[in-house]
mmCIF file of C-alpha atoms in Angstrom:
data_model
loop_
_atom_site.group_PDB
_atom_site.id
_atom_site.type_symbol
_atom_site.label_atom_id
_atom_site.label_comp_id
_atom_site.label_asym_id
_atom_site.label_seq_id
_atom_site.Cartn_x
_atom_site.Cartn_y
_atom_site.Cartn_z
ATOM 1 C CA MET A 1 85.111 117.715 91.942
ATOM 2 C CA ALA A 2 88.780 116.967 92.597
ATOM 3 C CA ALA A 3 89.597 113.282 91.691
ATOM 4 C CA LYS A 4 90.128 110.809 94.676
ATOM 5 C CA ILE A 5 93.508 109.717 95.441
ATOM 6 C CA LYS A 6 94.000 106.208 94.349
ATOM 7 C CA VAL A 7 95.762 103.471 96.718
ATOM 8 C CA ILE A 8 95.962 99.779 96.424
ATOM 9 C CA VAL A 9 95.924 97.910 99.362
ATOM 10 C CA ALA A 10 97.689 94.514 99.898
ATOM 11 C CA MET A 11 94.794 92.350 101.207
ATOM 12 C CA SER A 12 95.789 88.886 102.678
ATOM 13 C CA GLY A 13 92.401 87.895 103.744
ATOM 14 C CA GLY A 14 93.054 88.736 107.266
ATOM 15 C CA VAL A 15 91.725 91.037 109.856
ATOM 16 C CA ASP A 16 94.569 93.727 109.499
ATOM 17 C CA SER A 17 94.440 94.229 105.721
ATOM 18 C CA SER A 18 90.842 94.175 105.625
ATOM 19 C CA VAL A 19 90.401 96.802 108.121
ATOM 20 C CA THR A 20 93.046 98.789 106.520
ATOM 21 C CA ALA A 21 91.228 98.734 103.461
ATOM 22 C CA ALA A 22 87.935 99.987 105.387
ATOM 23 C CA LEU A 23 89.615 102.846 107.206
ATOM 24 C CA LEU A 24 91.103 104.333 103.829
ATOM 25 C CA LEU A 25 87.720 104.116 102.264
ATOM 26 C CA GLU A 26 86.320 106.000 104.962
ATOM 27 C CA GLN A 27 88.996 108.471 104.813
ATOM 28 C CA GLY A 28 88.018 109.025 101.266
ATOM 29 C CA TYR A 29 90.390 107.299 99.201
ATOM 30 C CA ASP A 30 89.836 105.562 95.865
ATOM 31 C CA VAL A 31 90.720 102.005 97.157
ATOM 32 C CA ILE A 32 91.599 99.130 95.120
ATOM 33 C CA GLY A 33 92.276 95.504 96.953
ATOM 34 C CA VAL A 34 94.832 93.229 95.608
ATOM 35 C CA THR A 35 96.261 89.953 96.765
ATOM 36 C CA MET A 36 99.572 88.740 95.640
ATOM 37 C CA GLN A 37 99.938 85.179 94.484
ATOM 38 C CA ILE A 38 103.086 84.322 95.570
ATOM 39 C CA TRP A 39 102.875 80.508 96.112
ATOM 40 C CA ASP A 40 101.145 77.525 94.078
ATOM 41 C CA THR A 41 97.598 77.497 95.601
ATOM 42 C CA ALA A 42 98.107 73.645 94.889
ATOM 43 C CA HIS A 43 100.792 73.307 97.823
ATOM 44 C CA THR A 44 98.592 75.085 100.435
ATOM 45 C CA LYS A 45 96.644 72.148 101.358
ATOM 46 C CA VAL A 46 97.092 70.502 104.684
ATOM 47 C CA ASP A 47 94.800 67.934 105.713
ATOM 48 C CA GLY A 48 92.103 68.774 103.402
ATOM 49 C CA ASP A 49 91.979 72.354 104.119
ATOM 50 C CA TYR A 50 93.768 75.275 102.256
ATOM 51 C CA VAL A 51 95.719 77.462 104.534
ATOM 52 C CA GLY A 52 98.272 80.080 104.797
ATOM 53 C CA CYS A 53 98.171 83.688 103.329
ATOM 54 C CA CYS A 54 98.258 82.775 99.694
ATOM 55 C CA SER A 55 95.679 79.722 99.790
ATOM 56 C CA LEU A 56 92.613 79.810 97.902
ATOM 57 C CA ALA A 57 90.722 80.352 101.213
ATOM 58 C CA ALA A 58 92.596 83.300 102.010
ATOM 59 C CA VAL A 59 92.048 85.002 98.302
ATOM 60 C CA GLU A 60 88.376 84.180 98.699
ATOM 61 C CA ASP A 61 88.284 85.736 102.100
ATOM 62 C CA ALA A 62 90.153 88.969 100.752
ATOM 63 C CA ARG A 63 87.467 89.050 97.846
ATOM 64 C CA GLY A 64 84.447 88.582 100.093
ATOM 65 C CA VAL A 65 85.794 91.704 102.053
ATOM 66 C CA ALA A 66 86.376 93.623 98.953
ATOM 67 C CA ASP A 67 82.727 92.939 97.667
ATOM 68 C CA ARG A 68 81.338 93.799 101.362
ATOM 69 C CA LEU A 69 83.301 97.159 100.903
ATOM 70 C CA GLY A 70 82.309 97.843 97.395
ATOM 71 C CA ILE A 71 85.888 98.193 96.035
ATOM 72 C CA PRO A 72 87.525 96.409 93.204
ATOM 73 C CA PHE A 73 89.694 93.539 93.601
ATOM 74 C CA TYR A 74 92.524 91.659 91.657
ATOM 75 C CA VAL A 75 94.759 88.853 92.372
ATOM 76 C CA LEU A 76 98.244 89.756 91.011
ATOM 77 C CA ASN A 77 100.664 86.747 90.086
ATOM 78 C CA PHE A 78 104.344 87.266 91.795
ATOM 79 C CA ARG A 79 105.157 83.618 92.060
ATOM 80 C CA ARG A 80 108.296 83.594 89.841
ATOM 81 C CA LEU A 81 109.704 86.627 91.787
ATOM 82 C CA PHE A 82 108.800 85.167 95.174
ATOM 83 C CA GLU A 83 110.365 81.915 94.241
ATOM 84 C CA ASP A 84 113.490 83.641 93.246
ATOM 85 C CA LYS A 85 113.717 86.317 95.845
ATOM 86 C CA VAL A 86 112.331 84.501 98.875
ATOM 87 C CA ILE A 87 112.247 80.889 98.591
ATOM 88 C CA ASP A 88 115.780 80.544 96.935
ATOM 89 C CA TYR A 89 117.176 82.914 99.316
ATOM 90 C CA PHE A 90 115.521 81.232 102.287
ATOM 91 C CA THR A 91 117.177 77.783 101.148
ATOM 92 C CA ALA A 92 120.608 79.212 100.010
ATOM 93 C CA GLU A 93 120.914 80.917 103.503
ATOM 94 C CA TYR A 94 120.550 77.636 105.477
ATOM 95 C CA LEU A 95 122.943 75.831 103.159
ATOM 96 C CA ARG A 96 125.591 78.600 104.113
ATOM 97 C CA GLY A 97 125.037 77.959 107.893
ATOM 98 C CA ARG A 98 122.984 81.016 108.344
ATOM 99 C CA THR A 99 119.425 81.659 109.517
ATOM 100 C CA PRO A 100 117.204 83.621 107.320
ATOM 101 C CA ASN A 101 114.370 85.970 107.845
ATOM 102 C CA PRO A 102 112.114 85.268 104.673
ATOM 103 C CA CYS A 103 109.207 87.972 105.840
ATOM 104 C CA ILE A 104 112.302 90.850 105.490
ATOM 105 C CA ALA A 105 113.167 89.375 101.935
ATOM 106 C CA CYS A 106 109.352 89.451 101.123
ATOM 107 C CA ASN A 107 108.992 93.078 102.200
ATOM 108 C CA ARG A 108 112.059 94.201 100.486
ATOM 109 C CA TYR A 109 111.460 92.589 96.913
ATOM 110 C CA ILE A 110 107.567 91.768 96.768
ATOM 111 C CA LYS A 111 105.410 94.015 98.982
ATOM 112 C CA PHE A 112 107.365 97.418 98.653
ATOM 113 C CA GLN A 113 109.434 97.015 95.440
ATOM 114 C CA ALA A 114 107.323 94.900 92.984
ATOM 115 C CA LEU A 115 103.932 95.685 94.501
ATOM 116 C CA LEU A 116 104.694 99.497 94.528
ATOM 117 C CA ASP A 117 106.234 99.523 91.159
ATOM 118 C CA LYS A 118 102.785 98.273 89.854
ATOM 119 C CA ALA A 119 100.814 100.341 92.070
ATOM 120 C CA LEU A 120 102.724 103.251 90.580
ATOM 121 C CA SER A 121 102.545 102.142 86.958
ATOM 122 C CA LEU A 122 98.664 102.046 87.660
ATOM 123 C CA ASP A 123 98.629 105.685 88.421
ATOM 124 C CA ALA A 124 98.085 104.911 92.193
ATOM 125 C CA ALA A 125 99.767 107.420 94.748
ATOM 126 C CA TYR A 126 100.080 104.798 97.341
ATOM 127 C CA ILE A 127 100.276 100.994 98.414
ATOM 128 C CA ALA A 128 98.901 100.362 101.913
ATOM 129 C CA THR A 129 99.239 97.327 104.292
ATOM 130 C CA GLY A 130 97.914 95.981 107.542
ATOM 131 C CA HIS A 131 101.360 96.557 109.209
ATOM 132 C CA TYR A 132 101.449 98.016 112.764
ATOM 133 C CA ALA A 133 103.756 100.923 112.492
ATOM 134 C CA ARG A 134 103.768 104.809 112.328
ATOM 135 C CA LEU A 135 105.037 106.500 109.301
ATOM 136 C CA GLY A 136 105.694 110.046 108.784
ATOM 137 C CA TYR A 137 108.002 113.041 108.045
ATOM 138 C CA SER A 138 110.386 114.515 110.444
ATOM 139 C CA GLU A 139 111.298 118.064 109.896
ATOM 140 C CA GLN A 140 114.047 117.636 112.343
ATOM 141 C CA TYR A 141 115.712 114.913 110.262
ATOM 142 C CA GLY A 142 114.308 116.011 106.815
ATOM 143 C CA ARG A 143 113.398 112.276 106.384
ATOM 144 C CA TYR A 144 110.451 109.953 105.963
ATOM 145 C CA THR A 145 110.194 108.099 109.424
ATOM 146 C CA VAL A 146 109.097 104.552 110.681
ATOM 147 C CA CYS A 147 108.291 104.442 114.179
ATOM 148 C CA ARG A 148 106.506 102.151 116.465
ATOM 149 C CA PRO A 149 103.064 101.786 116.943
ATOM 150 C CA ALA A 150 100.400 102.410 119.556
ATOM 151 C CA ASP A 151 100.124 98.732 120.215
ATOM 152 C CA ARG A 152 103.477 97.843 121.179
ATOM 153 C CA LYS A 153 102.409 93.929 121.470
ATOM 154 C CA LYS A 154 101.814 94.138 117.596
ATOM 155 C CA ASP A 155 105.077 96.062 116.759
ATOM 156 C CA GLN A 156 106.341 95.114 113.403
ATOM 157 C CA THR A 157 108.883 97.918 112.684
ATOM 158 C CA TYR A 158 111.494 95.063 112.951
ATOM 159 C CA VAL A 159 110.871 93.788 109.632
ATOM 160 C CA LEU A 160 110.357 97.191 107.879
ATOM 161 C CA TYR A 161 114.072 98.253 108.299
ATOM 162 C CA GLY A 162 114.692 97.698 104.761
ATOM 163 C CA LEU A 163 112.323 100.494 103.556
ATOM 164 C CA THR A 164 113.703 103.419 101.494
ATOM 165 C CA GLN A 165 112.521 107.036 101.503
ATOM 166 C CA HIS A 166 110.797 106.524 98.130
ATOM 167 C CA GLN A 167 108.926 103.352 99.567
ATOM 168 C CA ILE A 168 107.982 105.213 102.775
ATOM 169 C CA ALA A 169 106.674 108.173 100.918
ATOM 170 C CA HIS A 170 104.373 106.124 98.868
ATOM 171 C CA THR A 171 103.233 103.827 101.567
ATOM 172 C CA LEU A 172 100.236 104.053 104.198
ATOM 173 C CA MET A 173 99.696 102.108 107.300
ATOM 174 C CA PRO A 174 96.751 103.144 109.188
ATOM 175 C CA LEU A 175 96.869 100.759 111.950
ATOM 176 C CA GLY A 176 99.750 102.227 113.413
ATOM 177 C CA GLU A 177 97.454 104.258 115.871
ATOM 178 C CA LEU A 178 95.252 101.281 116.702
ATOM 179 C CA THR A 179 95.200 98.341 119.005
ATOM 180 C CA LYS A 180 94.725 94.825 117.793
ATOM 181 C CA GLU A 181 91.597 94.758 119.977
ATOM 182 C CA GLN A 182 90.232 98.094 118.107
ATOM 183 C CA VAL A 183 91.099 96.414 114.669
ATOM 184 C CA ARG A 184 89.059 93.633 115.693
ATOM 185 C CA LYS A 185 86.112 95.573 116.859
ATOM 186 C CA LYS A 186 86.053 97.698 113.791
ATOM 187 C CA ALA A 187 85.749 94.642 111.625
ATOM 188 C CA ALA A 188 83.062 93.155 113.567
ATOM 189 C CA ASP A 189 80.981 96.984 113.434
ATOM 190 C CA LEU A 190 81.642 96.630 109.771
ATOM 191 C CA GLY A 191 80.314 92.957 109.392
ATOM 192 C CA LEU A 192 83.419 91.805 108.148
ATOM 193 C CA ARG A 193 83.506 87.944 108.305
ATOM 194 C CA VAL A 194 87.237 88.054 109.040
ATOM 195 C CA ALA A 195 86.823 89.994 112.184
ATOM 196 C CA ASP A 196 87.745 86.879 114.414
ATOM 197 C CA LYS A 197 89.927 85.002 112.183
ATOM 198 C CA ALA A 198 93.235 83.735 113.614
ATOM 199 C CA GLU A 199 96.394 85.163 112.992
ATOM 200 C CA SER A 200 98.846 83.100 110.678
ATOM 201 C CA GLN A 201 101.995 82.597 112.620
ATOM 202 C CA GLU A 202 104.190 80.212 110.564
ATOM 203 C CA ILE A 203 106.193 80.874 107.529
ATOM 204 C CA CYS A 204 103.656 81.265 104.676
ATOM 205 C CA PHE A 205 105.158 78.743 102.391
ATOM 206 C CA VAL A 206 106.140 76.245 105.187
ATOM 207 C CA LEU A 207 102.442 75.230 106.099
ATOM 208 C CA ASP A 208 103.340 72.431 108.338
ATOM 209 C CA ASN A 209 105.649 74.663 110.478
ATOM 210 C CA ASP A 210 108.477 72.390 109.982
ATOM 211 C CA TYR A 211 111.106 73.972 107.790
ATOM 212 C CA ARG A 212 113.305 70.902 107.731
ATOM 213 C CA ASN A 213 110.666 69.012 105.572
ATOM 214 C CA PHE A 214 110.441 71.933 103.235
ATOM 215 C CA LEU A 215 114.310 71.912 102.982
ATOM 216 C CA ASN A 216 114.504 68.343 102.226
ATOM 217 C CA LYS A 217 112.184 68.690 99.439
ATOM 218 C CA LYS A 218 113.874 71.549 98.006
ATOM 219 C CA THR A 219 117.465 70.364 98.119
ATOM 220 C CA THR A 220 119.549 67.280 98.120
ATOM 221 C CA ASP A 221 122.905 69.203 99.585
ATOM 222 C CA ILE A 222 122.088 68.341 103.058
ATOM 223 C CA LYS A 223 124.524 66.013 104.618
ATOM 224 C CA PRO A 224 125.227 64.815 108.148
ATOM 225 C CA GLY A 225 128.574 65.957 109.555
ATOM 226 C CA PRO A 226 130.361 66.081 112.933
ATOM 227 C CA PHE A 227 129.153 67.795 116.047
ATOM 228 C CA LEU A 228 132.466 69.200 117.676
ATOM 229 C CA ASN A 229 133.446 70.523 121.207
ATOM 230 C CA MET A 230 135.194 73.718 121.732
ATOM 231 C CA LYS A 231 138.427 71.878 121.616
ATOM 232 C CA GLY A 232 137.629 70.517 118.062
ATOM 233 C CA GLU A 233 136.900 67.130 119.457
ATOM 234 C CA ILE A 234 133.910 65.015 117.682
ATOM 235 C CA LEU A 235 131.132 64.463 120.045
ATOM 236 C CA GLY A 236 128.938 62.827 117.659
ATOM 237 C CA GLU A 237 126.939 63.192 114.172
ATOM 238 C CA HIS A 238 124.450 66.014 113.037
ATOM 239 C CA LYS A 239 121.766 65.341 110.541
ATOM 240 C CA GLY A 240 122.552 68.333 108.355
ATOM 241 C CA ILE A 241 123.715 72.037 109.055
ATOM 242 C CA PRO A 242 120.302 73.569 108.026
ATOM 243 C CA PHE A 243 118.365 71.966 110.678
ATOM 244 C CA TYR A 244 120.286 73.976 113.420
ATOM 245 C CA THR A 245 120.560 77.381 114.449
ATOM 246 C CA ILE A 246 122.809 79.370 116.891
ATOM 247 C CA GLY A 247 121.713 79.028 120.418
ATOM 248 C CA GLN A 248 119.584 75.755 119.824
ATOM 249 C CA ARG A 249 119.628 73.370 122.555
ATOM 250 C CA LYS A 250 116.809 70.847 122.007
ATOM 251 C CA GLY A 251 116.779 68.314 119.168
ATOM 252 C CA LEU A 252 120.691 67.836 119.063
ATOM 253 C CA GLY A 253 120.257 64.200 119.726
ATOM 254 C CA ILE A 254 123.337 63.844 122.027
ATOM 255 C CA ALA A 255 123.904 62.817 125.414
ATOM 256 C CA THR A 256 126.739 63.897 127.283
ATOM 257 C CA GLY A 257 125.687 64.837 131.015
ATOM 258 C CA GLU A 258 125.734 68.568 130.501
ATOM 259 C CA ARG A 259 123.536 70.879 128.713
ATOM 260 C CA LEU A 260 124.985 72.029 125.405
ATOM 261 C CA TYR A 261 124.065 74.726 122.813
ATOM 262 C CA VAL A 262 125.108 75.146 119.114
ATOM 263 C CA LEU A 263 127.725 77.941 119.400
ATOM 264 C CA LYS A 264 129.128 77.877 115.521
ATOM 265 C CA ILE A 265 127.825 76.242 112.174
ATOM 266 C CA ASP A 266 130.635 75.746 109.665
ATOM 267 C CA PRO A 267 129.466 75.239 106.340
ATOM 268 C CA GLU A 268 132.799 74.743 104.863
ATOM 269 C CA ASN A 269 133.938 71.852 106.841
ATOM 270 C CA ASN A 270 129.888 70.578 107.507
ATOM 271 C CA ALA A 271 130.630 70.855 111.146
ATOM 272 C CA ILE A 272 128.938 72.191 114.317
ATOM 273 C CA THR A 273 130.292 73.387 117.198
ATOM 274 C CA LEU A 274 128.780 72.849 120.712
ATOM 275 C CA GLY A 275 129.421 74.177 124.189
ATOM 276 C CA PRO A 276 127.871 75.519 127.389
ATOM 277 C CA GLU A 277 125.381 78.237 127.678
ATOM 278 C CA GLU A 278 127.580 81.111 128.688
ATOM 279 C CA ALA A 279 129.541 80.533 125.448
ATOM 280 C CA ILE A 280 126.258 81.770 123.520
ATOM 281 C CA LEU A 281 126.602 85.104 124.901
ATOM 282 C CA GLY A 282 128.362 87.987 122.971
ATOM 283 C CA ASP A 283 128.753 91.607 123.002
ATOM 284 C CA ARG A 284 129.640 92.229 119.306
ATOM 285 C CA LEU A 285 128.502 91.657 115.677
ATOM 286 C CA ILE A 286 129.466 92.918 112.149
ATOM 287 C CA ALA A 287 126.425 93.146 109.737
ATOM 288 C CA GLU A 288 126.389 93.962 106.030
ATOM 289 C CA ASP A 289 123.685 95.306 103.613
ATOM 290 C CA LEU A 290 122.996 98.345 106.062
ATOM 291 C CA ASN A 291 119.659 100.428 105.350
ATOM 292 C CA LEU A 292 119.103 103.619 107.052
ATOM 293 C CA VAL A 293 115.958 105.084 107.623
ATOM 294 C CA LEU A 294 116.301 107.894 110.080
ATOM 295 C CA TYR A 295 119.714 109.326 108.700
ATOM 296 C CA GLU A 296 121.075 109.364 105.218
ATOM 297 C CA LYS A 297 124.331 107.865 106.017
ATOM 298 C CA LEU A 298 126.447 106.809 109.229
ATOM 299 C CA THR A 299 129.517 108.991 109.475
ATOM 300 C CA GLY A 300 130.616 107.908 112.840
ATOM 301 C CA PRO A 301 129.865 106.071 116.021
ATOM 302 C CA LEU A 302 126.103 106.397 116.793
ATOM 303 C CA GLU A 303 124.510 105.362 120.072
ATOM 304 C CA VAL A 304 121.335 103.196 119.481
ATOM 305 C CA GLU A 305 119.308 100.552 120.814
ATOM 306 C CA ALA A 306 120.040 97.329 118.807
ATOM 307 C CA GLN A 307 117.445 94.510 118.610
ATOM 308 C CA VAL A 308 118.611 90.933 117.237
ATOM 309 C CA ARG A 309 115.530 89.127 116.858
ATOM 310 C CA TYR A 310 112.052 89.893 116.137
ATOM 311 C CA ASN A 311 110.504 89.369 119.485
ATOM 312 C CA GLY A 312 113.788 90.344 121.066
ATOM 313 C CA VAL A 313 114.442 93.325 123.589
ATOM 314 C CA PRO A 314 116.236 96.475 122.473
ATOM 315 C CA SER A 315 119.445 96.804 124.233
ATOM 316 C CA PRO A 316 121.854 99.871 124.128
ATOM 317 C CA ALA A 317 124.820 99.647 121.782
ATOM 318 C CA THR A 318 127.285 101.798 119.786
ATOM 319 C CA LEU A 319 126.820 101.530 116.059
ATOM 320 C CA THR A 320 130.027 102.053 114.095
ATOM 321 C CA PRO A 321 130.979 102.040 110.307
ATOM 322 C CA ALA A 322 133.182 98.968 109.213
ATOM 323 C CA PRO A 323 134.514 97.606 106.014
ATOM 324 C CA GLY A 324 131.335 96.248 104.027
ATOM 325 C CA GLY A 325 128.998 97.333 106.666
ATOM 326 C CA VAL A 326 128.810 97.969 110.325
ATOM 327 C CA SER A 327 130.172 97.082 113.593
ATOM 328 C CA VAL A 328 127.717 96.683 116.704
ATOM 329 C CA HIS A 329 129.212 96.689 120.283
ATOM 330 C CA PHE A 330 126.391 95.814 122.896
ATOM 331 C CA HIS A 331 126.817 97.599 126.313
ATOM 332 C CA LYS A 332 125.759 94.225 127.706
ATOM 333 C CA PRO A 333 126.244 90.743 126.417
ATOM 334 C CA GLN A 334 123.424 89.463 123.931
ATOM 335 C CA ARG A 335 122.341 85.929 123.640
ATOM 336 C CA SER A 336 122.302 83.717 120.715
ATOM 337 C CA ILE A 337 123.597 86.381 118.126
ATOM 338 C CA THR A 338 122.667 84.866 114.710
ATOM 339 C CA PRO A 339 124.355 85.312 111.271
ATOM 340 C CA GLY A 340 121.454 85.801 108.567
ATOM 341 C CA GLN A 341 119.110 87.217 110.950
ATOM 342 C CA ALA A 342 118.540 91.113 111.190
ATOM 343 C CA VAL A 343 120.098 93.465 113.465
ATOM 344 C CA VAL A 344 117.488 96.559 113.779
ATOM 345 C CA PHE A 345 118.352 99.786 115.358
ATOM 346 C CA TYR A 346 116.308 102.486 117.245
ATOM 347 C CA GLN A 347 116.390 105.772 118.924
ATOM 348 C CA GLY A 348 113.672 106.159 121.014
ATOM 349 C CA ASP A 349 110.482 105.164 119.078
ATOM 350 C CA CYS A 350 112.025 105.697 116.056
ATOM 351 C CA LEU A 351 113.438 103.162 113.737
ATOM 352 C CA VAL A 352 117.158 104.003 112.733
ATOM 353 C CA GLY A 353 117.564 101.292 110.346
ATOM 354 C CA GLY A 354 119.078 97.528 110.128
ATOM 355 C CA ALA A 355 121.345 95.407 108.635
ATOM 356 C CA THR A 356 122.186 91.526 108.102
ATOM 357 C CA ILE A 357 124.087 89.607 110.753
ATOM 358 C CA THR A 358 127.269 88.223 109.188
ATOM 359 C CA SER A 359 129.481 87.445 112.292
ATOM 360 C CA THR A 360 129.725 87.586 115.958
ATOM 361 C CA GLY A 361 132.232 88.184 118.657
ATOM 362 C CA PRO A 362 132.897 87.634 122.179
#
């Protein structure tokens, strides 16, 4: 009898990764469950409870599901790598006046690099995650592809733009064809205690959902500075540039008789420029660190739909090679294009790729 194909499932203790493991087991794979320990469990205690995707409670939920399914389960320590590649990046980007996306960094360096490397070293053919996306191979393009899932409300392709061809070829995402309701029903039918478990929405290492508190504990480099108007005149004092993001209106602590929004963050001068709502609209951006999924390289202008935030609406745009990255020209102005965030490109349901926004234009 032929040996079963081994797959290592990243299990967070939630319903999605639990059902992922169950489905692959039903499909005949040799399934091993793994929880990645990326954060000190002592730091996951809030109001007496251990919370978050790397807490003791999450580990025990994942272990309980593995026991129920009858599969091996292990905890792998990625804390040092996570500190370096995700937490230090998160802090440094805010100090640079940019707004980071830690989930994309975690996917890039932890889930689909470190975990995949570990899995392949253990003779596994694949890793698997509970992401809602469709992975496949296109004969037309001669490329492995990432496409939107059946459940558009759960679409997670935005945070997967950094996947390489090698990584897609060795990754399974069986939830791409299912809705969230179907996933919960499957978990209930299997008697998994996580069937009705609430989803975690916060940044996994910012447990009180207040990143400002986290940054204050991580660095002493946050200093007050001037709020400026578009003429460069001082309007007041801000509390530190990491505490603000492009397009922000609330929490500025300044009264001028008109609604003001954050237009520009200048880390060199520790200054923040404020202005009216119409000034936060822009139709151009420059982005760096481009990763393409659907194409091998960008040889000229390409018509795409571009999305500048996780829950944003894709908008028609022209993607053009530029020194050090790519230029994006939107056909209609976009609101609050934010340096540090990802701009992600689509053609139809398929992910073309993405990059990190560095600057914007009118």
